[in-house]
Amino acid sequence: MAKRSTDALTPAEIADAKILRGTGGETHQIAEGDTPVLTTQQGIPVADDQNSLRIGPRGPTLLEDFAFREKIFHFDHERIPERIVHARGFGAHGTFETYEDLSALTSADIFQRAGEKTPAFVRFSTVAGNLGSSDVARDVRGFAVKLYTKQGNWDIVGNNIPVFFIQDAIKFPDLIHAAKQEPDSGFPQAQTAHDNFWDFISLMPESLHMALWIMSDRTIPRSFRFMEGFGVHTFRLVTAEGKSSFVKFHWKPKLGLQSVVWNEAVKINGADPDFHRRDLWSAIKRGDYPEWDLGLQVFDDAFADSFPFDVLDATKLIPEELVPIRIVGRLVLDRTVDNFFAETEQVAFHTANIVPGIDFTNDPLLQGRNFSYLDTQIKRLGGPNFTHLPINAAKCPFHSFQQDGHMAFVNPKGRANYEPNSWGPGIGGPRESPESGFHSFPAEDGGEKRRVRGELFADHYSQARQFYRSQTPVEQTHIKDSFVFELSKVETPAIRARVVSHLLTIDQTLAQKVADGLGLAELPEAAKPARPLVEDLPASPALSILLNPPKDFSGRKVGVLVSDGVDGAFLDEIERLLTAEGAQMEVIAPRVGGFTAKDGTLRPAHQKVNGAPSVLYDAVAVLLSTEGAKLLLNEATAKDFVSDAFAHAKVIAFTQAAQPLLEKAGVIADEGCLLLDTPAKAETFLGLCRKGRRWEREAKVHAV
Ligand code: HDE
């Protein structure tokens, strides 16, 4: 049997079943007609994998059946504890490439040369939902990046929101307990619309800035490919000469920012709970590799001292307009995992995985995280040797004297297992290196040992207000609607009122609208800030999604509902234009076997109408013949397809014959509705798609 690398497998070879994967990941070429024999893990050939060993055909099963015992034993242990937060994740491999030499800022090896390429693994996640929850839950998204640099692994364990709920890690268990399912009932999961969460938030004013962010469309992204990532904390960059500057890390998606709307998110979760992972998987599989720029916000002590907030406070951000972002490299994800468990589940991120040239600050949240991540891996991955797993192992040479323990499979040879010694390679190596080793920045810290926070940490409202006022009116309405939705699920009126009392301190109009939406009999008193607000912080356009939209329609998908008898030329033209744009088309027909076009040809379909609601698409076309329209007028899912597309402000193109279906679906024609009377109009359709959603429609479909 010839050995080959797994990467060399083609889908055809796999379909041919001529390749067998060994347990070490190696593959074996199987000769024609030479089907491998099933064995136990000990290599013993199995004679019968259908029946366990028993006394007589109806007798008891025997304990001596080692093949059965091993199979069930292994199955019983296939699961490891899911992450307490960020349980539901999805990972992919890629490369980080620097645009320039940053040696004037940092000695980090990765930034010493323009064009330097570093292997990367990224895991996106939701925070509160369990492993089996759905992708488009309203939630913060984890954006954790592992960079396998030549000086060791550097993890930037970030989120898609630049601030956090709490200032001190000691509150993290409380926050997460409050956000996850309630401990007595065990529900609701993957949502914050419940009493415990809002009880905690309303009693912890420091969480209000983040509360505004999570009520915005940031928490219902269209896809991982359309969202930003943030390192959140202030870190340090340190040069070879020991000069330090502060830095915040930003990932900027090349596709621009886009989210879905709430009613759409609710329906996506039912129609395709794997919406985000399927999107990323398919994009990578078709070679449409998602890309992010890495941006740095670099600032010095003077800026930190003059900034009205503490740069160590993770509930605050530094507006890009104040400290512009310097783009220094790009991250491209171009390879899906081979095995979800081995890579996405077993990957272990850790904020303390940093490399020489990068350092921590005293952000009390970061300091706490530096303890937590290592601790959690021991529990989750079963021992201290999780660094031996291929996904976690450094890709540069590494030598330590740490040894033994559960599942140690990287075991040094020889006599030397301590330092200093007289036996190791060279002069008793490996030895420490004052020249190339990691040196902590020698920051001077002093003061009384007390449980206190910096004074500026006490301003909880100014940036919440700035965030709200930086949104477009459409986004402000969405924030208001989310508060009303979530608080309407809160059963205790006093908690609803307490949240509104904080909103009054943030923005009177928002508070009034939320109170109206809740039907609050009278406004509570505004919450009293512990510190006077910093008035008149200027709006920061960078905080809005709609002000930072995609530049074209690439990366998106049009759903085309068709029927028999329709002119195929429409489809061909739409597909041609979308492909050229870097977008996709999916055909939805009454039957998945396909449809017969006007010219009598049988054309393929991707989906059946009741399995592909319009929430799965960014824009839709309804291409029906007169006969087709008659059929679909009596199909509720076809009506929903259109009415949802309309309510979710999507562009709708349609043939003349499809008009009765649009009428039945309650469509009130506007500039986002386009009659496709000739295939040439497909160009206009694409033009409308590029402009994005027709937000003015929302007022027409939401009376409450
Ligand atoms: Fe985490 N966080 N976190 N977190 N976090 C974990 O580590 C923790 C925080 C973030 O895809 C856990 O391996 C504490 C902020 C991501 O595997 C755990 C505090 C940010 C991921 C943990 C925070 C994050 C985690 C759970 C407060 C954004 C998923 C399993 C001090 C900057 C990584 C694990 C992945 C995961 C602790 C706050 C991001 C328990 C104590 C702030 C993206 O160690």
mmCIF file with all atom_site columns, N, CA and C in Angstrom, residues 443-502:
data_model
loop_
_atom_site.group_PDB
_atom_site.id
_atom_site.type_symbol
_atom_site.label_atom_id
_atom_site.label_alt_id
_atom_site.label_comp_id
_atom_site.label_asym_id
_atom_site.label_entity_id
_atom_site.label_seq_id
_atom_site.pdbx_PDB_ins_code
_atom_site.Cartn_x
_atom_site.Cartn_y
_atom_site.Cartn_z
_atom_site.occupancy
_atom_site.B_iso_or_equiv
_atom_site.pdbx_formal_charge
_atom_site.auth_seq_id
_atom_site.auth_comp_id
_atom_site.auth_asym_id
_atom_site.auth_atom_id
_atom_site.pdbx_PDB_model_num
ATOM 1   N N  . ALA A 1 443 ? 6.973   47.723 32.925 1.00 0.00 ? 443 ALA A N  1
ATOM 2   C CA . ALA A 1 443 ? 6.090   48.813 33.381 1.00 0.00 ? 443 ALA A CA 1
ATOM 3   C C  . ALA A 1 443 ? 6.223   48.941 34.887 1.00 0.00 ? 443 ALA A C  1
ATOM 4   N N  . GLU A 1 444 ? 6.172   50.185 35.360 1.00 0.00 ? 444 GLU A N  1
ATOM 5   C CA . GLU A 1 444 ? 6.262   50.378 36.811 1.00 0.00 ? 444 GLU A CA 1
ATOM 6   C C  . GLU A 1 444 ? 4.876   50.472 37.394 1.00 0.00 ? 444 GLU A C  1
ATOM 7   N N  . ASP A 1 445 ? 4.569   49.615 38.318 1.00 0.00 ? 445 ASP A N  1
ATOM 8   C CA . ASP A 1 445 ? 3.263   49.661 38.966 1.00 0.00 ? 445 ASP A CA 1
ATOM 9   C C  . ASP A 1 445 ? 3.467   49.769 40.463 1.00 0.00 ? 445 ASP A C  1
ATOM 10  N N  . GLY A 1 446 ? 2.592   50.504 41.112 1.00 0.00 ? 446 GLY A N  1
ATOM 11  C CA . GLY A 1 446 ? 2.703   50.602 42.569 1.00 0.00 ? 446 GLY A CA 1
ATOM 12  C C  . GLY A 1 446 ? 1.371   51.021 43.133 1.00 0.00 ? 446 GLY A C  1
ATOM 13  N N  . GLY A 1 447 ? 1.232   51.019 44.422 1.00 0.00 ? 447 GLY A N  1
ATOM 14  C CA . GLY A 1 447 ? -0.016  51.455 45.030 1.00 0.00 ? 447 GLY A CA 1
ATOM 15  C C  . GLY A 1 447 ? -0.457  50.522 46.128 1.00 0.00 ? 447 GLY A C  1
ATOM 16  N N  . GLU A 1 448 ? -1.560  50.925 46.741 1.00 0.00 ? 448 GLU A N  1
ATOM 17  C CA . GLU A 1 448 ? -2.077  50.114 47.848 1.00 0.00 ? 448 GLU A CA 1
ATOM 18  C C  . GLU A 1 448 ? -2.761  48.875 47.317 1.00 0.00 ? 448 GLU A C  1
ATOM 19  N N  . LYS A 1 449 ? -2.655  47.780 48.069 1.00 0.00 ? 449 LYS A N  1
ATOM 20  C CA . LYS A 1 449 ? -3.351  46.559 47.689 1.00 0.00 ? 449 LYS A CA 1
ATOM 21  C C  . LYS A 1 449 ? -4.826  46.699 48.091 1.00 0.00 ? 449 LYS A C  1
ATOM 22  N N  . ARG A 1 450 ? -5.668  46.981 47.144 1.00 0.00 ? 450 ARG A N  1
ATOM 23  C CA . ARG A 1 450 ? -7.089  47.196 47.470 1.00 0.00 ? 450 ARG A CA 1
ATOM 24  C C  . ARG A 1 450 ? -7.969  46.680 46.345 1.00 0.00 ? 450 ARG A C  1
ATOM 25  N N  . ARG A 1 451 ? -9.258  46.470 46.625 1.00 0.00 ? 451 ARG A N  1
ATOM 26  C CA . ARG A 1 451 ? -10.207 46.066 45.589 1.00 0.00 ? 451 ARG A CA 1
ATOM 27  C C  . ARG A 1 451 ? -10.864 47.328 45.035 1.00 0.00 ? 451 ARG A C  1
ATOM 28  N N  . VAL A 1 452 ? -10.190 47.989 44.104 1.00 0.00 ? 452 VAL A N  1
ATOM 29  C CA . VAL A 1 452 ? -10.714 49.244 43.544 1.00 0.00 ? 452 VAL A CA 1
ATOM 30  C C  . VAL A 1 452 ? -10.500 49.272 42.031 1.00 0.00 ? 452 VAL A C  1
ATOM 31  N N  . ARG A 1 453 ? -11.157 50.219 41.383 1.00 0.00 ? 453 ARG A N  1
ATOM 32  C CA . ARG A 1 453 ? -10.926 50.457 39.952 1.00 0.00 ? 453 ARG A CA 1
ATOM 33  C C  . ARG A 1 453 ? -10.520 51.907 39.751 1.00 0.00 ? 453 ARG A C  1
ATOM 34  N N  . GLY A 1 454 ? -9.912  52.164 38.592 1.00 0.00 ? 454 GLY A N  1
ATOM 35  C CA . GLY A 1 454 ? -9.550  53.538 38.258 1.00 0.00 ? 454 GLY A CA 1
ATOM 36  C C  . GLY A 1 454 ? -10.804 54.406 38.214 1.00 0.00 ? 454 GLY A C  1
ATOM 37  N N  . GLU A 1 455 ? -10.625 55.697 38.558 1.00 0.00 ? 455 GLU A N  1
ATOM 38  C CA . GLU A 1 455 ? -11.761 56.610 38.679 1.00 0.00 ? 455 GLU A CA 1
ATOM 39  C C  . GLU A 1 455 ? -12.581 56.743 37.390 1.00 0.00 ? 455 GLU A C  1
ATOM 40  N N  . LEU A 1 456 ? -11.858 56.784 36.248 1.00 0.00 ? 456 LEU A N  1
ATOM 41  C CA . LEU A 1 456 ? -12.562 57.016 34.979 1.00 0.00 ? 456 LEU A CA 1
ATOM 42  C C  . LEU A 1 456 ? -13.438 55.831 34.579 1.00 0.00 ? 456 LEU A C  1
ATOM 43  N N  . PHE A 1 457 ? -13.204 54.694 35.201 1.00 0.00 ? 457 PHE A N  1
ATOM 44  C CA . PHE A 1 457 ? -14.028 53.520 34.885 1.00 0.00 ? 457 PHE A CA 1
ATOM 45  C C  . PHE A 1 457 ? -15.500 53.793 35.214 1.00 0.00 ? 457 PHE A C  1
ATOM 46  N N  . ALA A 1 458 ? -15.751 54.785 36.068 1.00 0.00 ? 458 ALA A N  1
ATOM 47  C CA . ALA A 1 458 ? -17.105 54.986 36.591 1.00 0.00 ? 458 ALA A CA 1
ATOM 48  C C  . ALA A 1 458 ? -18.068 55.648 35.605 1.00 0.00 ? 458 ALA A C  1
ATOM 49  N N  . ASP A 1 459 ? -17.584 56.090 34.446 1.00 0.00 ? 459 ASP A N  1
ATOM 50  C CA . ASP A 1 459 ? -18.502 56.685 33.470 1.00 0.00 ? 459 ASP A CA 1
ATOM 51  C C  . ASP A 1 459 ? -19.090 55.572 32.591 1.00 0.00 ? 459 ASP A C  1
ATOM 52  N N  . HIS A 1 460 ? -20.348 55.246 32.820 1.00 0.00 ? 460 HIS A N  1
ATOM 53  C CA . HIS A 1 460 ? -20.949 54.127 32.096 1.00 0.00 ? 460 HIS A CA 1
ATOM 54  C C  . HIS A 1 460 ? -21.892 54.555 30.978 1.00 0.00 ? 460 HIS A C  1
ATOM 55  N N  . TYR A 1 461 ? -22.121 55.850 30.857 1.00 0.00 ? 461 TYR A N  1
ATOM 56  C CA . TYR A 1 461 ? -23.183 56.277 29.948 1.00 0.00 ? 461 TYR A CA 1
ATOM 57  C C  . TYR A 1 461 ? -22.695 57.043 28.713 1.00 0.00 ? 461 TYR A C  1
ATOM 58  N N  . SER A 1 462 ? -21.558 57.758 28.833 1.00 0.00 ? 462 SER A N  1
ATOM 59  C CA . SER A 1 462 ? -21.171 58.677 27.745 1.00 0.00 ? 462 SER A CA 1
ATOM 60  C C  . SER A 1 462 ? -20.981 57.942 26.420 1.00 0.00 ? 462 SER A C  1
ATOM 61  N N  . GLN A 1 463 ? -20.258 56.826 26.469 1.00 0.00 ? 463 GLN A N  1
ATOM 62  C CA . GLN A 1 463 ? -20.002 56.147 25.188 1.00 0.00 ? 463 GLN A CA 1
ATOM 63  C C  . GLN A 1 463 ? -21.226 55.376 24.699 1.00 0.00 ? 463 GLN A C  1
ATOM 64  N N  . ALA A 1 464 ? -22.109 54.993 25.620 1.00 0.00 ? 464 ALA A N  1
ATOM 65  C CA . ALA A 1 464 ? -23.363 54.357 25.188 1.00 0.00 ? 464 ALA A CA 1
ATOM 66  C C  . ALA A 1 464 ? -24.154 55.374 24.358 1.00 0.00 ? 464 ALA A C  1
ATOM 67  N N  . ARG A 1 465 ? -24.172 56.598 24.840 1.00 0.00 ? 465 ARG A N  1
ATOM 68  C CA . ARG A 1 465 ? -24.862 57.670 24.118 1.00 0.00 ? 465 ARG A CA 1
ATOM 69  C C  . ARG A 1 465 ? -24.182 57.927 22.771 1.00 0.00 ? 465 ARG A C  1
ATOM 70  N N  . GLN A 1 466 ? -22.858 57.978 22.801 1.00 0.00 ? 466 GLN A N  1
ATOM 71  C CA . GLN A 1 466 ? -22.127 58.224 21.559 1.00 0.00 ? 466 GLN A CA 1
ATOM 72  C C  . GLN A 1 466 ? -22.434 57.129 20.530 1.00 0.00 ? 466 GLN A C  1
ATOM 73  N N  . PHE A 1 467 ? -22.484 55.885 20.988 1.00 0.00 ? 467 PHE A N  1
ATOM 74  C CA . PHE A 1 467 ? -22.780 54.781 20.068 1.00 0.00 ? 467 PHE A CA 1
ATOM 75  C C  . PHE A 1 467 ? -24.160 54.987 19.434 1.00 0.00 ? 467 PHE A C  1
ATOM 76  N N  . TYR A 1 468 ? -25.156 55.261 20.293 1.00 0.00 ? 468 TYR A N  1
ATOM 77  C CA . TYR A 1 468 ? -26.521 55.405 19.777 1.00 0.00 ? 468 TYR A CA 1
ATOM 78  C C  . TYR A 1 468 ? -26.603 56.561 18.782 1.00 0.00 ? 468 TYR A C  1
ATOM 79  N N  . ARG A 1 469 ? -25.946 57.645 19.110 1.00 0.00 ? 469 ARG A N  1
ATOM 80  C CA . ARG A 1 469 ? -26.039 58.828 18.244 1.00 0.00 ? 469 ARG A CA 1
ATOM 81  C C  . ARG A 1 469 ? -25.187 58.694 16.986 1.00 0.00 ? 469 ARG A C  1
ATOM 82  N N  . SER A 1 470 ? -24.369 57.668 16.923 1.00 0.00 ? 470 SER A N  1
ATOM 83  C CA . SER A 1 470 ? -23.559 57.443 15.717 1.00 0.00 ? 470 SER A CA 1
ATOM 84  C C  . SER A 1 470 ? -24.301 56.578 14.696 1.00 0.00 ? 470 SER A C  1
ATOM 85  N N  . GLN A 1 471 ? -25.490 56.101 15.074 1.00 0.00 ? 471 GLN A N  1
ATOM 86  C CA . GLN A 1 471 ? -26.228 55.215 14.174 1.00 0.00 ? 471 GLN A CA 1
ATOM 87  C C  . GLN A 1 471 ? -27.129 56.017 13.237 1.00 0.00 ? 471 GLN A C  1
ATOM 88  N N  . THR A 1 472 ? -27.411 55.424 12.080 1.00 0.00 ? 472 THR A N  1
ATOM 89  C CA . THR A 1 472 ? -28.384 56.042 11.172 1.00 0.00 ? 472 THR A CA 1
ATOM 90  C C  . THR A 1 472 ? -29.779 55.866 11.784 1.00 0.00 ? 472 THR A C  1
ATOM 91  N N  . PRO A 1 473 ? -30.769 56.655 11.344 1.00 0.00 ? 473 PRO A N  1
ATOM 92  C CA . PRO A 1 473 ? -32.126 56.503 11.903 1.00 0.00 ? 473 PRO A CA 1
ATOM 93  C C  . PRO A 1 473 ? -32.644 55.063 11.791 1.00 0.00 ? 473 PRO A C  1
ATOM 94  N N  . VAL A 1 474 ? -32.358 54.389 10.683 1.00 0.00 ? 474 VAL A N  1
ATOM 95  C CA . VAL A 1 474 ? -32.827 52.996 10.531 1.00 0.00 ? 474 VAL A CA 1
ATOM 96  C C  . VAL A 1 474 ? -32.224 52.123 11.636 1.00 0.00 ? 474 VAL A C  1
ATOM 97  N N  . GLU A 1 475 ? -30.945 52.307 11.877 1.00 0.00 ? 475 GLU A N  1
ATOM 98  C CA . GLU A 1 475 ? -30.278 51.491 12.911 1.00 0.00 ? 475 GLU A CA 1
ATOM 99  C C  . GLU A 1 475 ? -30.784 51.855 14.306 1.00 0.00 ? 475 GLU A C  1
ATOM 100 N N  . GLN A 1 476 ? -31.076 53.139 14.495 1.00 0.00 ? 476 GLN A N  1
ATOM 101 C CA . GLN A 1 476 ? -31.619 53.542 15.802 1.00 0.00 ? 476 GLN A CA 1
ATOM 102 C C  . GLN A 1 476 ? -32.971 52.871 16.036 1.00 0.00 ? 476 GLN A C  1
ATOM 103 N N  . THR A 1 477 ? -33.754 52.785 14.971 1.00 0.00 ? 477 THR A N  1
ATOM 104 C CA . THR A 1 477 ? -35.055 52.116 15.109 1.00 0.00 ? 477 THR A CA 1
ATOM 105 C C  . THR A 1 477 ? -34.853 50.641 15.445 1.00 0.00 ? 477 THR A C  1
ATOM 106 N N  . HIS A 1 478 ? -33.890 50.013 14.810 1.00 0.00 ? 478 HIS A N  1
ATOM 107 C CA . HIS A 1 478 ? -33.635 48.595 15.103 1.00 0.00 ? 478 HIS A CA 1
ATOM 108 C C  . HIS A 1 478 ? -33.220 48.407 16.568 1.00 0.00 ? 478 HIS A C  1
ATOM 109 N N  . ILE A 1 479 ? -32.410 49.327 17.072 1.00 0.00 ? 479 ILE A N  1
ATOM 110 C CA . ILE A 1 479 ? -31.983 49.225 18.480 1.00 0.00 ? 479 ILE A CA 1
ATOM 111 C C  . ILE A 1 479 ? -33.203 49.358 19.383 1.00 0.00 ? 479 ILE A C  1
ATOM 112 N N  . LYS A 1 480 ? -34.023 50.329 19.085 1.00 0.00 ? 480 LYS A N  1
ATOM 113 C CA . LYS A 1 480 ? -35.246 50.533 19.889 1.00 0.00 ? 480 LYS A CA 1
ATOM 114 C C  . LYS A 1 480 ? -36.106 49.271 19.834 1.00 0.00 ? 480 LYS A C  1
ATOM 115 N N  . ASP A 1 481 ? -36.297 48.734 18.611 1.00 0.00 ? 481 ASP A N  1
ATOM 116 C CA . ASP A 1 481 ? -37.140 47.533 18.457 1.00 0.00 ? 481 ASP A CA 1
ATOM 117 C C  . ASP A 1 481 ? -36.574 46.351 19.241 1.00 0.00 ? 481 ASP A C  1
ATOM 118 N N  . SER A 1 482 ? -35.258 46.214 19.262 1.00 0.00 ? 482 SER A N  1
ATOM 119 C CA . SER A 1 482 ? -34.670 45.064 19.982 1.00 0.00 ? 482 SER A CA 1
ATOM 120 C C  . SER A 1 482 ? -34.897 45.209 21.480 1.00 0.00 ? 482 SER A C  1
ATOM 121 N N  . PHE A 1 483 ? -34.726 46.429 21.982 1.00 0.00 ? 483 PHE A N  1
ATOM 122 C CA . PHE A 1 483 ? -34.999 46.629 23.418 1.00 0.00 ? 483 PHE A CA 1
ATOM 123 C C  . PHE A 1 483 ? -36.452 46.265 23.723 1.00 0.00 ? 483 PHE A C  1
ATOM 124 N N  . VAL A 1 484 ? -37.345 46.732 22.870 1.00 0.00 ? 484 VAL A N  1
ATOM 125 C CA . VAL A 1 484 ? -38.765 46.456 23.128 1.00 0.00 ? 484 VAL A CA 1
ATOM 126 C C  . VAL A 1 484 ? -39.009 44.949 23.059 1.00 0.00 ? 484 VAL A C  1
ATOM 127 N N  . PHE A 1 485 ? -38.429 44.297 22.065 1.00 0.00 ? 485 PHE A N  1
ATOM 128 C CA . PHE A 1 485 ? -38.628 42.843 21.928 1.00 0.00 ? 485 PHE A CA 1
ATOM 129 C C  . PHE A 1 485 ? -38.110 42.115 23.170 1.00 0.00 ? 485 PHE A C  1
ATOM 130 N N  . GLU A 1 486 ? -36.859 42.394 23.517 1.00 0.00 ? 486 GLU A N  1
ATOM 131 C CA . GLU A 1 486 ? -36.231 41.648 24.623 1.00 0.00 ? 486 GLU A CA 1
ATOM 132 C C  . GLU A 1 486 ? -36.961 41.911 25.937 1.00 0.00 ? 486 GLU A C  1
ATOM 133 N N  . LEU A 1 487 ? -37.269 43.183 26.177 1.00 0.00 ? 487 LEU A N  1
ATOM 134 C CA . LEU A 1 487 ? -37.906 43.518 27.457 1.00 0.00 ? 487 LEU A CA 1
ATOM 135 C C  . LEU A 1 487 ? -39.355 43.042 27.503 1.00 0.00 ? 487 LEU A C  1
ATOM 136 N N  . SER A 1 488 ? -39.953 42.830 26.325 1.00 0.00 ? 488 SER A N  1
ATOM 137 C CA . SER A 1 488 ? -41.308 42.275 26.327 1.00 0.00 ? 488 SER A CA 1
ATOM 138 C C  . SER A 1 488 ? -41.288 40.809 26.758 1.00 0.00 ? 488 SER A C  1
ATOM 139 N N  . LYS A 1 489 ? -40.140 40.156 26.625 1.00 0.00 ? 489 LYS A N  1
ATOM 140 C CA . LYS A 1 489 ? -40.014 38.765 27.075 1.00 0.00 ? 489 LYS A CA 1
ATOM 141 C C  . LYS A 1 489 ? -39.654 38.696 28.565 1.00 0.00 ? 489 LYS A C  1
ATOM 142 N N  . VAL A 1 490 ? -39.259 39.845 29.111 1.00 0.00 ? 490 VAL A N  1
ATOM 143 C CA . VAL A 1 490 ? -38.945 39.895 30.543 1.00 0.00 ? 490 VAL A CA 1
ATOM 144 C C  . VAL A 1 490 ? -40.265 39.940 31.308 1.00 0.00 ? 490 VAL A C  1
ATOM 145 N N  . GLU A 1 491 ? -40.434 39.032 32.263 1.00 0.00 ? 491 GLU A N  1
ATOM 146 C CA . GLU A 1 491 ? -41.746 38.922 32.915 1.00 0.00 ? 491 GLU A CA 1
ATOM 147 C C  . GLU A 1 491 ? -41.913 39.878 34.108 1.00 0.00 ? 491 GLU A C  1
ATOM 148 N N  . THR A 1 492 ? -40.806 40.386 34.626 1.00 0.00 ? 492 THR A N  1
ATOM 149 C CA . THR A 1 492 ? -40.898 41.222 35.831 1.00 0.00 ? 492 THR A CA 1
ATOM 150 C C  . THR A 1 492 ? -40.924 42.710 35.448 1.00 0.00 ? 492 THR A C  1
ATOM 151 N N  . PRO A 1 493 ? -42.056 43.380 35.626 1.00 0.00 ? 493 PRO A N  1
ATOM 152 C CA . PRO A 1 493 ? -42.159 44.783 35.191 1.00 0.00 ? 493 PRO A CA 1
ATOM 153 C C  . PRO A 1 493 ? -41.065 45.674 35.777 1.00 0.00 ? 493 PRO A C  1
ATOM 154 N N  . ALA A 1 494 ? -40.648 45.411 37.016 1.00 0.00 ? 494 ALA A N  1
ATOM 155 C CA . ALA A 1 494 ? -39.648 46.283 37.640 1.00 0.00 ? 494 ALA A CA 1
ATOM 156 C C  . ALA A 1 494 ? -38.321 46.230 36.875 1.00 0.00 ? 494 ALA A C  1
ATOM 157 N N  . ILE A 1 495 ? -38.023 45.075 36.289 1.00 0.00 ? 495 ILE A N  1
ATOM 158 C CA . ILE A 1 495 ? -36.758 44.975 35.528 1.00 0.00 ? 495 ILE A CA 1
ATOM 159 C C  . ILE A 1 495 ? -36.877 45.779 34.237 1.00 0.00 ? 495 ILE A C  1
ATOM 160 N N  . ARG A 1 496 ? -38.049 45.684 33.588 1.00 0.00 ? 496 ARG A N  1
ATOM 161 C CA . ARG A 1 496 ? -38.249 46.487 32.366 1.00 0.00 ? 496 ARG A CA 1
ATOM 162 C C  . ARG A 1 496 ? -38.036 47.963 32.694 1.00 0.00 ? 496 ARG A C  1
ATOM 163 N N  . ALA A 1 497 ? -38.639 48.413 33.774 1.00 0.00 ? 497 ALA A N  1
ATOM 164 C CA . ALA A 1 497 ? -38.565 49.833 34.136 1.00 0.00 ? 497 ALA A CA 1
ATOM 165 C C  . ALA A 1 497 ? -37.128 50.224 34.476 1.00 0.00 ? 497 ALA A C  1
ATOM 166 N N  . ARG A 1 498 ? -36.415 49.302 35.124 1.00 0.00 ? 498 ARG A N  1
ATOM 167 C CA . ARG A 1 498 ? -35.032 49.627 35.506 1.00 0.00 ? 498 ARG A CA 1
ATOM 168 C C  . ARG A 1 498 ? -34.158 49.828 34.260 1.00 0.00 ? 498 ARG A C  1
ATOM 169 N N  . VAL A 1 499 ? -34.392 49.013 33.232 1.00 0.00 ? 499 VAL A N  1
ATOM 170 C CA . VAL A 1 499 ? -33.619 49.199 31.997 1.00 0.00 ? 499 VAL A CA 1
ATOM 171 C C  . VAL A 1 499 ? -33.953 50.559 31.393 1.00 0.00 ? 499 VAL A C  1
ATOM 172 N N  . VAL A 1 500 ? -35.239 50.893 31.372 1.00 0.00 ? 500 VAL A N  1
ATOM 173 C CA . VAL A 1 500 ? -35.635 52.183 30.799 1.00 0.00 ? 500 VAL A CA 1
ATOM 174 C C  . VAL A 1 500 ? -35.015 53.333 31.598 1.00 0.00 ? 500 VAL A C  1
ATOM 175 N N  . SER A 1 501 ? -34.873 53.166 32.895 1.00 0.00 ? 501 SER A N  1
ATOM 176 C CA . SER A 1 501 ? -34.292 54.252 33.696 1.00 0.00 ? 501 SER A CA 1
ATOM 177 C C  . SER A 1 501 ? -32.844 54.522 33.248 1.00 0.00 ? 501 SER A C  1
ATOM 178 N N  . HIS A 1 502 ? -32.139 53.480 32.852 1.00 0.00 ? 502 HIS A N  1
ATOM 179 C CA . HIS A 1 502 ? -30.777 53.692 32.331 1.00 0.00 ? 502 HIS A CA 1
ATOM 180 C C  . HIS A 1 502 ? -30.826 54.343 30.947 1.00 0.00 ? 502 HIS A C  1
#
